XYZ file of C-alpha atoms in Angstrom:
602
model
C -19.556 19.106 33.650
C -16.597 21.651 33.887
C -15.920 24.479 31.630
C -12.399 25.532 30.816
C -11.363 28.710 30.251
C -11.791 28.627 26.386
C -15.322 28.059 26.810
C -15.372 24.023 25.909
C -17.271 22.053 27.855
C -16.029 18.849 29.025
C -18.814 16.701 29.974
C -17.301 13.685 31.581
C -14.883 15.948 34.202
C -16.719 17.992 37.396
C -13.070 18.747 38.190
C -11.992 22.470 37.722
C -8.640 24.651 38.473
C -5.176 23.633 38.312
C -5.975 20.004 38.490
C -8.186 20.917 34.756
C -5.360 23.089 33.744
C -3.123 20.008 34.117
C -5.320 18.004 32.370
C -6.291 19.972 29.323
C -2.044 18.791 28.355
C -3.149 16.461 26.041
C -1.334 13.556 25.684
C -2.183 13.665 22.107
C -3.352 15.952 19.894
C -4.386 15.444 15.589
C -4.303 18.673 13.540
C -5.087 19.414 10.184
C -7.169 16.484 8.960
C -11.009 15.574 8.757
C -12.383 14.345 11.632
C -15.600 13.016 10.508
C -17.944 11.380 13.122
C -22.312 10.711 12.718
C -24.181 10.889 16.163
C -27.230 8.386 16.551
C -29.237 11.231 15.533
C -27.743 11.306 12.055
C -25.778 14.261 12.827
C -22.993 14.696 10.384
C -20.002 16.364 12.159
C -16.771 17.475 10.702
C -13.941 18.994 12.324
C -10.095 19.642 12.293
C -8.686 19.046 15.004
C -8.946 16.083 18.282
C -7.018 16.013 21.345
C -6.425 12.731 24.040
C -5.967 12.399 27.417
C -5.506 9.152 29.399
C -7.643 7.666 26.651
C -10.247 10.133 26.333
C -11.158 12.555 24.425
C -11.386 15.814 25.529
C -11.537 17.944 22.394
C -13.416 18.374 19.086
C -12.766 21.748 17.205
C -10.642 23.645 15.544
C -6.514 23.903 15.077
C -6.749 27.102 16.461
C -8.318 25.766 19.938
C -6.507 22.174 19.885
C -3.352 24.339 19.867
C -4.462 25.264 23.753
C -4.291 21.688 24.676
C -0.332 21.350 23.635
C 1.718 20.356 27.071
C 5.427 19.360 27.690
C 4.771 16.003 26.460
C 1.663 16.132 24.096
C 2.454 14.337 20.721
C 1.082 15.916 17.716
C 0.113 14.506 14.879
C -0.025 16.681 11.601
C -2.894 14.502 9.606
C -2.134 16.334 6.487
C -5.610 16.406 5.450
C -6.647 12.620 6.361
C -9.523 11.283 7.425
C -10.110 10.379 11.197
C -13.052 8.053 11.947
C -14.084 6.263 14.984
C -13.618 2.984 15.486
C -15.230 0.582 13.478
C -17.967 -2.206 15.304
C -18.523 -5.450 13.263
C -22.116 -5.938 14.681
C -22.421 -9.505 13.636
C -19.070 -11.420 13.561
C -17.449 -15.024 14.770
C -14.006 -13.825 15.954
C -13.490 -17.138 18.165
C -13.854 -18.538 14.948
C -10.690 -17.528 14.231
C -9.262 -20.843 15.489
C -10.745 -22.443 12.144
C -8.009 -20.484 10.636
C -5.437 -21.313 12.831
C -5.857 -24.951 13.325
C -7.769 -26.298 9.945
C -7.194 -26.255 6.238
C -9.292 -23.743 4.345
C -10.647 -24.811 0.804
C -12.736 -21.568 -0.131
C -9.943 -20.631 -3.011
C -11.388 -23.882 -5.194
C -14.976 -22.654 -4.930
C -14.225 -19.462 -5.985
C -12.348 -20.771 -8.874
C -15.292 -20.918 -11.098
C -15.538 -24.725 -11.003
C -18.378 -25.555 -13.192
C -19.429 -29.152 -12.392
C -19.866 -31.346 -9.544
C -17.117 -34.109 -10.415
C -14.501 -31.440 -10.882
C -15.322 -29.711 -7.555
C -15.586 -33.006 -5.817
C -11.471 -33.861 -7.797
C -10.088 -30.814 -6.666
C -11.077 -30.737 -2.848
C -10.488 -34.606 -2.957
C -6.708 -33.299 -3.720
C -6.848 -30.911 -1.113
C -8.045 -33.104 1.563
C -5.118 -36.159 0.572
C -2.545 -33.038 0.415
C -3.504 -32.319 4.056
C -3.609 -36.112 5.092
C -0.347 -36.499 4.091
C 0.958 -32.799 5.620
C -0.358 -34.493 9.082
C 0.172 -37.771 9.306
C 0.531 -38.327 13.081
C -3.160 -36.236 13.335
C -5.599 -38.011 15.463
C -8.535 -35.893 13.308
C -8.275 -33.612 9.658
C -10.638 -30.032 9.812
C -11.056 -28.410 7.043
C -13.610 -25.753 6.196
C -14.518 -23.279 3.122
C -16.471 -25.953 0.510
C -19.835 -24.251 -0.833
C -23.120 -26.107 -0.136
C -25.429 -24.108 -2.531
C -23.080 -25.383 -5.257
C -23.987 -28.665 -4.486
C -27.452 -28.017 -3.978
C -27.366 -26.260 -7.477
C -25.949 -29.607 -9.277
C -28.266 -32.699 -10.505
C -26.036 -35.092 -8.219
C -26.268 -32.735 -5.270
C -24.332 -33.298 -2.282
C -20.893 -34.905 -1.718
C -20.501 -38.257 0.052
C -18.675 -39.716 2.731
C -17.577 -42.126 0.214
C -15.708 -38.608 -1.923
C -13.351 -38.387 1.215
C -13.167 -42.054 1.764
C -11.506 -42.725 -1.451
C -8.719 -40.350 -0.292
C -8.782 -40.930 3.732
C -10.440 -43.525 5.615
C -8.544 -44.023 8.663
C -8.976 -40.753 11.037
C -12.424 -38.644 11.227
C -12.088 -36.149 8.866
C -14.975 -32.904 9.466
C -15.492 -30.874 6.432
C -17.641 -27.473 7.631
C -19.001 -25.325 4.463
C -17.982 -21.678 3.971
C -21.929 -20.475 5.572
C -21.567 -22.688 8.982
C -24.737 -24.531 8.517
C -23.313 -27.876 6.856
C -20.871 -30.381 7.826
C -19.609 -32.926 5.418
C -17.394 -36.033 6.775
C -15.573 -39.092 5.815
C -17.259 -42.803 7.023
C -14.776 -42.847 9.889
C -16.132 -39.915 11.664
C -19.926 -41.417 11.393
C -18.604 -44.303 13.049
C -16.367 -42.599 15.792
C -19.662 -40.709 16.370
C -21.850 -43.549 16.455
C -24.122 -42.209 13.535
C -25.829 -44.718 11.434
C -29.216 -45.542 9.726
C -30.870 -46.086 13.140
C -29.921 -42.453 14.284
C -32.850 -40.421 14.553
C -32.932 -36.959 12.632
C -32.632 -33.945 15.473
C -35.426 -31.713 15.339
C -34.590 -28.861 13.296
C -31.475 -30.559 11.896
C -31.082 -32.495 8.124
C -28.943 -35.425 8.010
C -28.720 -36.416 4.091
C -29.454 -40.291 3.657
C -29.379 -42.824 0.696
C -32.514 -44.652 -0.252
C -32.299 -47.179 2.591
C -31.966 -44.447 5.131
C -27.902 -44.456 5.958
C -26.270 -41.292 6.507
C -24.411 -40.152 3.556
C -21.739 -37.677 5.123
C -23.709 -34.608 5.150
C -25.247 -32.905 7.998
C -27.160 -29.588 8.027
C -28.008 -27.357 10.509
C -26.375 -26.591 14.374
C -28.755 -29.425 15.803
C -27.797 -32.145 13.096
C -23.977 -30.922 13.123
C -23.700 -30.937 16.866
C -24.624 -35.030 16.983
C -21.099 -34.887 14.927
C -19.098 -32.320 17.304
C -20.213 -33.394 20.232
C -19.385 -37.082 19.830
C -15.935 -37.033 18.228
C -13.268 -36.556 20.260
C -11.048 -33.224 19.256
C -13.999 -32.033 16.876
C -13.799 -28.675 19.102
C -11.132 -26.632 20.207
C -9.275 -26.492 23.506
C -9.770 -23.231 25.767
C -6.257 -22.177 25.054
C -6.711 -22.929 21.043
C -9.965 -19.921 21.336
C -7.327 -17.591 23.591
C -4.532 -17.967 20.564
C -7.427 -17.726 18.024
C -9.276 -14.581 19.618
C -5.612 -12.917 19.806
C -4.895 -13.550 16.356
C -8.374 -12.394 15.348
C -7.426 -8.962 17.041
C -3.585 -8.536 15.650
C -4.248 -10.034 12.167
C -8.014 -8.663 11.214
C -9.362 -6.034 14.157
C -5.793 -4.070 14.799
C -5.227 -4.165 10.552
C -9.052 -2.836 9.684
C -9.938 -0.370 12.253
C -12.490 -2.506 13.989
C -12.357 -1.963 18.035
C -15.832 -3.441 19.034
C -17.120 -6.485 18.136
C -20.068 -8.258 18.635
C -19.387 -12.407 18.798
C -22.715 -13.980 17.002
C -21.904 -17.605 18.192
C -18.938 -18.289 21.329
C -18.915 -22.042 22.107
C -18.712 -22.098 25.657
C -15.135 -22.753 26.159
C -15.050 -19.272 23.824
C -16.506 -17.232 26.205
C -14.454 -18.658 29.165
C -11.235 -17.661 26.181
C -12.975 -14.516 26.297
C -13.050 -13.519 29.645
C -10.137 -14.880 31.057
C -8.470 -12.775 28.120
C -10.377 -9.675 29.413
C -9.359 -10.097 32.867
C -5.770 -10.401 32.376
C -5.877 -7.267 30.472
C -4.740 -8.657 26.689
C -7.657 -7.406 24.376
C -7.417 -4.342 22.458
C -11.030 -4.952 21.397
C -14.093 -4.664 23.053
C -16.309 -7.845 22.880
C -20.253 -8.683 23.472
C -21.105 -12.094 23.226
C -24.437 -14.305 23.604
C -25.157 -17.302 24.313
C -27.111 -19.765 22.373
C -30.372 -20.878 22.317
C -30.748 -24.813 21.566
C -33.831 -25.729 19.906
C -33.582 -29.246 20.823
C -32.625 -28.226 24.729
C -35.497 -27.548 27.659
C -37.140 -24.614 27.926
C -35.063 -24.403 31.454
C -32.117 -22.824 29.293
C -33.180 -19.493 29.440
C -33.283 -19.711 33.313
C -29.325 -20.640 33.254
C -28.765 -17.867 30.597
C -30.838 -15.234 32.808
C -28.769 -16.596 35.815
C -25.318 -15.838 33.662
C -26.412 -12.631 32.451
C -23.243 -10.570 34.407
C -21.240 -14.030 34.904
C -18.740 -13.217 32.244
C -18.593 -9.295 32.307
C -15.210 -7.442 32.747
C -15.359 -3.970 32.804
C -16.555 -2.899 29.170
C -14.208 -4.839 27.438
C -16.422 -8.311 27.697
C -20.017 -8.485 28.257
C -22.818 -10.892 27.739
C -26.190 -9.516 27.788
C -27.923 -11.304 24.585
C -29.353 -14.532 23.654
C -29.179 -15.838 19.745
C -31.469 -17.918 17.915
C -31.376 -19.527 14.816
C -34.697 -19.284 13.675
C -34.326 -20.330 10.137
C -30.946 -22.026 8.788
C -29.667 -22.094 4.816
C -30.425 -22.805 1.558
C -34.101 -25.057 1.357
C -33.828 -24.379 5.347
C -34.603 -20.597 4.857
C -37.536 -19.998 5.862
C -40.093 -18.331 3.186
C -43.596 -16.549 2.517
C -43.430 -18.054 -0.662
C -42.030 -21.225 -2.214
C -39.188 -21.743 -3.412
C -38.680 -21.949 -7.273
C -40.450 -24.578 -8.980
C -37.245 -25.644 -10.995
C -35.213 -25.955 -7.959
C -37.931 -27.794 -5.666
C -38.512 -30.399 -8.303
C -34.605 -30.910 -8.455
C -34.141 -31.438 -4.709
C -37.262 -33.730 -4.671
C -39.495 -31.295 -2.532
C -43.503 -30.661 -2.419
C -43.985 -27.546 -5.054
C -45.329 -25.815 -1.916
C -42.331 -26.196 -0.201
C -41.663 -22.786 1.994
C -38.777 -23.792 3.526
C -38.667 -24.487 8.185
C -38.219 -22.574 11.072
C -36.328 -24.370 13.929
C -38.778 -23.001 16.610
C -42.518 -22.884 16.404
C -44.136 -19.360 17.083
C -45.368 -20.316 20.347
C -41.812 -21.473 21.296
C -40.918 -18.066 20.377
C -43.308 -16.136 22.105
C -42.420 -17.791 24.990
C -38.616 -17.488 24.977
C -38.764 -13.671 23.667
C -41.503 -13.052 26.766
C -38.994 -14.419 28.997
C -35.807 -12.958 27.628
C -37.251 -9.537 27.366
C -39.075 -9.480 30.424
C -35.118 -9.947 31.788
C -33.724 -7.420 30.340
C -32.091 -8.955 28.377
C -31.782 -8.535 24.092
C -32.742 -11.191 21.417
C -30.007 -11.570 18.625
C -32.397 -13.628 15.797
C -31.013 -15.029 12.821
C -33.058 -14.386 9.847
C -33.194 -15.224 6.359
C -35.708 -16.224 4.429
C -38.575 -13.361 4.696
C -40.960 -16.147 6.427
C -38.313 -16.078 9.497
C -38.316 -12.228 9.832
C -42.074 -12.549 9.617
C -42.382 -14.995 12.475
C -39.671 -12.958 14.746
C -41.850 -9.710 14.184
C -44.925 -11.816 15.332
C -43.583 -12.851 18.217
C -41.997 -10.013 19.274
C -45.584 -8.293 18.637
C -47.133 -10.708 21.258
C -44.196 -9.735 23.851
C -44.771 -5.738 23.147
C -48.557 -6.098 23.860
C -47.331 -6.887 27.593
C -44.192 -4.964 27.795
C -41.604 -2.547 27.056
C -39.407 -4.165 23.949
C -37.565 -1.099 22.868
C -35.035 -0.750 25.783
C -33.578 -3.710 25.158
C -32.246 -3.561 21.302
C -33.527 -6.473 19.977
C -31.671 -7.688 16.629
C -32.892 -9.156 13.333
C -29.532 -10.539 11.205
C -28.487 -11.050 7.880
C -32.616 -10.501 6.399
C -31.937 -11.675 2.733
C -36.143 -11.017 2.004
C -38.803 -9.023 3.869
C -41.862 -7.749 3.438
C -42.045 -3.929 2.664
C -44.890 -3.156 5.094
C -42.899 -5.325 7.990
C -40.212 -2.707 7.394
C -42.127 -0.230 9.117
C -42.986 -3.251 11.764
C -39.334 -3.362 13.035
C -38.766 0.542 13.193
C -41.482 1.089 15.324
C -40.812 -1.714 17.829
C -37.575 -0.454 17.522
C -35.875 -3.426 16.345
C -32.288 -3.329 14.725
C -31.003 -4.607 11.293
C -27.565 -6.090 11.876
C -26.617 -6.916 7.888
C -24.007 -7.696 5.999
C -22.921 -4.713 3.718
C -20.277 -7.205 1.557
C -22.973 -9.279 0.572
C -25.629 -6.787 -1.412
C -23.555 -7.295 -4.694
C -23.677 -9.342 -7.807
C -21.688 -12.469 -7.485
C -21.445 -16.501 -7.650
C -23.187 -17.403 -4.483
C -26.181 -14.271 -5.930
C -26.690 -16.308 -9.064
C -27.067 -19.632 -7.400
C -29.570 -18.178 -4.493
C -31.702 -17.270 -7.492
C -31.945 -20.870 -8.639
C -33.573 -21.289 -5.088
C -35.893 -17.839 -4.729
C -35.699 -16.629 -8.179
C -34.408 -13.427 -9.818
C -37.308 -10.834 -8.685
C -36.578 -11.844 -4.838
C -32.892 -12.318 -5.489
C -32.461 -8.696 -6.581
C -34.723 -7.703 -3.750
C -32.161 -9.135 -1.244
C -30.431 -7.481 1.868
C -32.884 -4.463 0.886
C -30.288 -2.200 3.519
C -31.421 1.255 1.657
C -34.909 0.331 1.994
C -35.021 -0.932 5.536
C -33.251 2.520 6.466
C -35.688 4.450 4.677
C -38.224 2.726 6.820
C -36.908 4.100 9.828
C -34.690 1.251 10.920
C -31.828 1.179 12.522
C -28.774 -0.172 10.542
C -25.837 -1.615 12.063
C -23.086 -3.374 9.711
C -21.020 -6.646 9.963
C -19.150 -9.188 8.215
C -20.216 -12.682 9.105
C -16.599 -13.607 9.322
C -15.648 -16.236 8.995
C -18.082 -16.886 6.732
C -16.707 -13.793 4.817
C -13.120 -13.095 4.194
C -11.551 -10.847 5.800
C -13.900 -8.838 7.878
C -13.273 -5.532 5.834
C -15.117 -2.490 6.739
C -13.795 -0.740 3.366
C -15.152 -3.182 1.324
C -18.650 -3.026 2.964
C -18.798 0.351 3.036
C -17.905 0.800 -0.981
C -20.422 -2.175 -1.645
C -23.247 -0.795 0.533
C -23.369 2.666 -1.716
C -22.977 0.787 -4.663
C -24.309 -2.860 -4.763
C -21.916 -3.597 -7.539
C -18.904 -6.107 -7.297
C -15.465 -4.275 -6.534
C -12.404 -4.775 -8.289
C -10.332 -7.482 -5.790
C -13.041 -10.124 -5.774
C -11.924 -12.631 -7.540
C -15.361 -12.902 -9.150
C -14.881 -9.266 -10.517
C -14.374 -9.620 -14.183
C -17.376 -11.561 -14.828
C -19.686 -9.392 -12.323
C -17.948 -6.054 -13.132
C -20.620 -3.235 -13.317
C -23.667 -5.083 -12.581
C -25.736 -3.901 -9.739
C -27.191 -6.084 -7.372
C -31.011 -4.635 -7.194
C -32.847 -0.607 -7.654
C -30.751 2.350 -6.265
C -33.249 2.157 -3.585
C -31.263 -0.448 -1.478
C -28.297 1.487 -1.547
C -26.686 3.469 1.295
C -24.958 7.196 1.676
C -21.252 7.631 2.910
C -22.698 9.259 5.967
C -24.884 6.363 6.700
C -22.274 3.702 6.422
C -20.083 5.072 8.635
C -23.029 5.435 11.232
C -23.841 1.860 10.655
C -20.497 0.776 11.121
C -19.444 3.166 14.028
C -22.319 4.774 16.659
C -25.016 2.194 15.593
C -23.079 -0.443 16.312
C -22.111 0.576 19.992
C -25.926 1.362 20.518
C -26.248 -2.438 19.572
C -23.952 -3.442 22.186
C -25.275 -1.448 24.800
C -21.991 1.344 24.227
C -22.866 4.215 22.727
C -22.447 6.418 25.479
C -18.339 4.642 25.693
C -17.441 4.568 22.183
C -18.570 4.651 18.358
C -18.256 8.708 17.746
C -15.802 11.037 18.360
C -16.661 13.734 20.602
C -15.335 15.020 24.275
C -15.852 12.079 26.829
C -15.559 9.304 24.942
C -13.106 6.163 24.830
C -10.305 7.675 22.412
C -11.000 4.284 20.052
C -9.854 5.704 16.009
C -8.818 5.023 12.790
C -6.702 7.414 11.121
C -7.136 6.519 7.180
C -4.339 6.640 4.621
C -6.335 9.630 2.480
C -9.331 11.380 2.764
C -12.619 9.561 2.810
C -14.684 11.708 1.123
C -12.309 12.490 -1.866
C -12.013 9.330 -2.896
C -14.605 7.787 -5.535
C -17.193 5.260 -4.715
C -15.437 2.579 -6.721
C -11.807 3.399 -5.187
C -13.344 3.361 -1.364
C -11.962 -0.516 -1.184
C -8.341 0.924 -1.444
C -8.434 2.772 1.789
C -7.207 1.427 4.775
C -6.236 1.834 8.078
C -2.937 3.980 8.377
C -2.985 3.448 12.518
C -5.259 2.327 15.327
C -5.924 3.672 18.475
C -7.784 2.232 21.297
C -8.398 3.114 24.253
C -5.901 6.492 23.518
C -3.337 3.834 22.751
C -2.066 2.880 19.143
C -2.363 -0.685 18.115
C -1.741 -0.241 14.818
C 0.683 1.770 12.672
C 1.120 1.103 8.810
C 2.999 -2.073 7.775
C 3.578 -2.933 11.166
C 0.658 -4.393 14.117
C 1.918 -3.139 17.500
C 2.457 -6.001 20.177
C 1.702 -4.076 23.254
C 2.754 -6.332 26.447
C -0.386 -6.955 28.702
C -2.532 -5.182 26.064
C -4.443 -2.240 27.097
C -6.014 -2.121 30.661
């Protein structure tokens, strides 16, 4: 540590003398705004004043002392006031996902439209998909994605057919994926191309929907029942330099826009994660990136040796990294997993025993044994978790493993947790375990009416219980789920996370307007969303001591806001935005305009 002649300490430089003199000329310094920043120990801290050099910083304070920092070529910013926050991590996010966008139609805008039966739903994507067909009519294969599956399941006829796309195109494969991920709906020309028919045995862990006589009726639920599909047609997946285009338009259209400058990839395919690192190497992210790899139910235990074996394959500096493993262990809709049934109504509807809980794609001795190994390698367990039941068995196994060993030091992650038990609240924060949830999602809307047709009101208004779980001692970090969610807005997550009530540019807003999604005991503070969303979220990733605050010696990686944050109203939080980006001490983003910087940012 040297300390200058003003007194400041500057933890990350031993150097002292000229050579500090010459660097204490900042290269940038930001006066007379509000430079708000929350430590990992809840610290609040508030200052005027920030100064960077060669994309650190090296100063905190006052205007006074940032004043000391001003050299022959120092740019200074005059923040008028504004807000300065640090870069925002999306803890739980599908950026490579991005190529979805790029390279498929999307069809979310019809199920938002407040379609109220099946046959309409069905007539307007059938229009959609023949509107496509005929935009492409050299393609080999038609993607689409964005259709809702709990509408379906919500309906007396339930899910759509083969047959619906057949009517409009019958000649190419045509792959349908829902807005969640966790179904696939196709045309009859894809289940032949794939070789799918009545004598196809269900994958454990997967759904394929059948007719009476046992054929396949177009829908497929679940990564193990989908994969059959995308691993058998030929172009279902995307080429490695579709993910590179897709992973840079992530970053210039979504990251650079919002703030966000670490993200944490929930689900790379594998040609992702080469995209990934071959993008990292040649210097062009201006994002940092964890990843994981994925853990295959129906695949030999033997996995986890390759994945321990990879662990450092893919890193680059502390842009990419790979140090986790995900699981699935429950999926969607009747494939949450529950401590409870599901509502009476609803099981009777889909057919299902009145006991019906729901089914967890690994058995608790599978999990043991995966978690023992995983752990015992240092490495962290990224477990996707919905249904109360699935949280239940991750905290059971992860018991087993901390009756053996240290858990705590590697940051293992429970996602999305729609139920829990209160008591198993205080389970995760003493083993240390980490909420990654999704802050956009804890508000009154469509898809919150139709998951209480499945677990009923009193659980439905108990969902994504973020307020509680804090309370409890646990840590918080925040994401979007995008694609699944569009677009990956911190703003919005942060307004809807201190006030579990709709905001005004849903397009659901004027018939959820003012109703609150659950007590006033799930909600969160300003100070402790922008701790989720900022130093939680590089603890997550293994980063805190690199980025997610803004104090001397860390990666210059912020977001200077259009106003300031804590003058604006709860309900008006959704209209801030990102006025420019820095990362790395270098602006990617000004207002109106997303910087192309050549070779990105080494």
């Amino acid at each position: 540590m040297f300390i200058d002649k003003l007194g400041i300490e500057h933890p990350y430089c031993e150097k002292g003398g000229r050579e500090m003199e010459e660097i204490l000329n900042a290269d940038i310094i930001l006066k007379n705004g509000q430079i708000y920043s929350v430590d990992l120990s809840e610290k609040l801290s508030i200052s005027q004043a920030m100064a960077v050099k060669d994309g650190k910083i090296i100063f905190v304070g006052s205007d006074d002392y940032a004043d000391k920092f001003y050299g022959e070529n120092t740019e200074v910013i005059d923040l008028c006031g504004k807000t300065v926050l640090p870069g925002f991590v999306d803890s739980h996010i599908h950026p490579s996902s991005t190529a979805e966008i790029i390279n498929d139609f999307n069809v979310s805008h019809i199920m938002e439209a407040g379609i109220q039966s099946r046959e309409e739903a069905i007539t307007e994507l059938q229009k959609e998909i023949k509107k496509n067909s005929k935009l492409y009519p050299d393609a080999e294969i038609l993607r689409g994605v964005g259709w809702d599956a709990s509408f379906f399941a919500s309906t007396s006829e339930g899910m759509p057919t083969c047959a619906d796309i057949d009517e409009i195109c019958s000649e190419i494969p045509v792959i349908m994926r829902s807005f969640c991920h966790h179904y696939i709906w196709v045309n009859s020309k894809a289940l032949e191309v794939a070789g799918i028919d009545e004598h196809t045995p269900t994958p454990r862990n997967g759904v394929i929907v059948r007719d009476e006589e046992g054929r396949p009726t177009g829908v497929f639920q679940e990564t193990t029942a989908m994969d059959l599909l995308m691993k058998s047609i030929p172009n279902a997946d995307y080429s490695l330099e579709q993910y590179k285009d897709a992973i840079l338009s992530f970053q210039k259209q979504y990251a650079n826009e919002f703030g966000t400058t670490l993200v944490f990839d929930a689900y790379p395919s594998k040609r992702a994660i080469e995209a990934y690192h071959e993008l990292a190497k040649d210097g062009m992210l201006t994002i940092r990136v964890s990843g994981c790899f994925y853990a295959d139910p129906s695949e030999p235990f033997e996995q986890f040796d390759r994945f321990i074996d990879d662990k450092s394959k893919y890193d680059v500096d502390d842009v990419f990294s790979i140090k986790t493993v995900k699981f699935f262990v429950d999926g969607s809709g009747f494939s949450f997993l529950l401590n409870e049934p599901f509502e009476p109504d609803a099981l009777k509807a889909a057919n299902l025993p009145e006991e019906y809980v729901g089914s967890s794609q690994w058995t608790l001795e599978e999990l043991k044994k995966a978690f023992e190994k995983i752990n015992n390698a240092g490495m962290q367990i990224h477990a996707h978790c919905m249904g109360d039941g699935a949280v239940s068995m991750v905290i059971n196994a992860l018991e087993y493993v901390a009756e053996k060993s240290d858990i705590k030091s590697n940051r293992h992650v429970v996602a999305h947790i729609l139920g829990i038990k209160e008591q198993e609240m205080h389970k995760l924060a003493d083993m240390g375990i980490i909420a990654a949830m999704q802050p956009s999602w804890c508000k009154m809307a469509g898809v919150q009416d139709r998951a209480a047709l499945l677990i009923g009101e009193e659980r439905r208004n108990a969902s994504y219980p973020i307020g509680k779980l804090k309370k409890a001692g646990v840590m918080i970090t925040s994401g979007t789920d995008f694609p699944v969610y569009i677009p990956p807005n911190p703003f919005e997550g942060i307004q809807v996370g201190i006030t579990r009530k709709i905001h005004k540019k849903h397009p659901e807003y004027e018939r959820y307007k003012g109703i609150q999604l659950g007590s006033d005991s799930n909600k969160m503070s300003l100070e402790e969303m922008i701790q989720s969303y900022c130093i939680n979220g590089a603890y997550q990733c293994f980063l805190e001591n690199v980025t997610g605050t803004l104090e001397s010696g860390k990666s210059a990686d912020f977001v200077i806001l259009n106003r300031k944050i804590t003058d604006v109203e709860e309900s008006q939080i959704i209209d801030l935005f990102a006025e420019s980006v820095y990362f790395k001490g270098k602006k990617v983003r000004i207002t109106g305009e997303i910087l192309n910087t050549p070779g990105g940012i080494k």
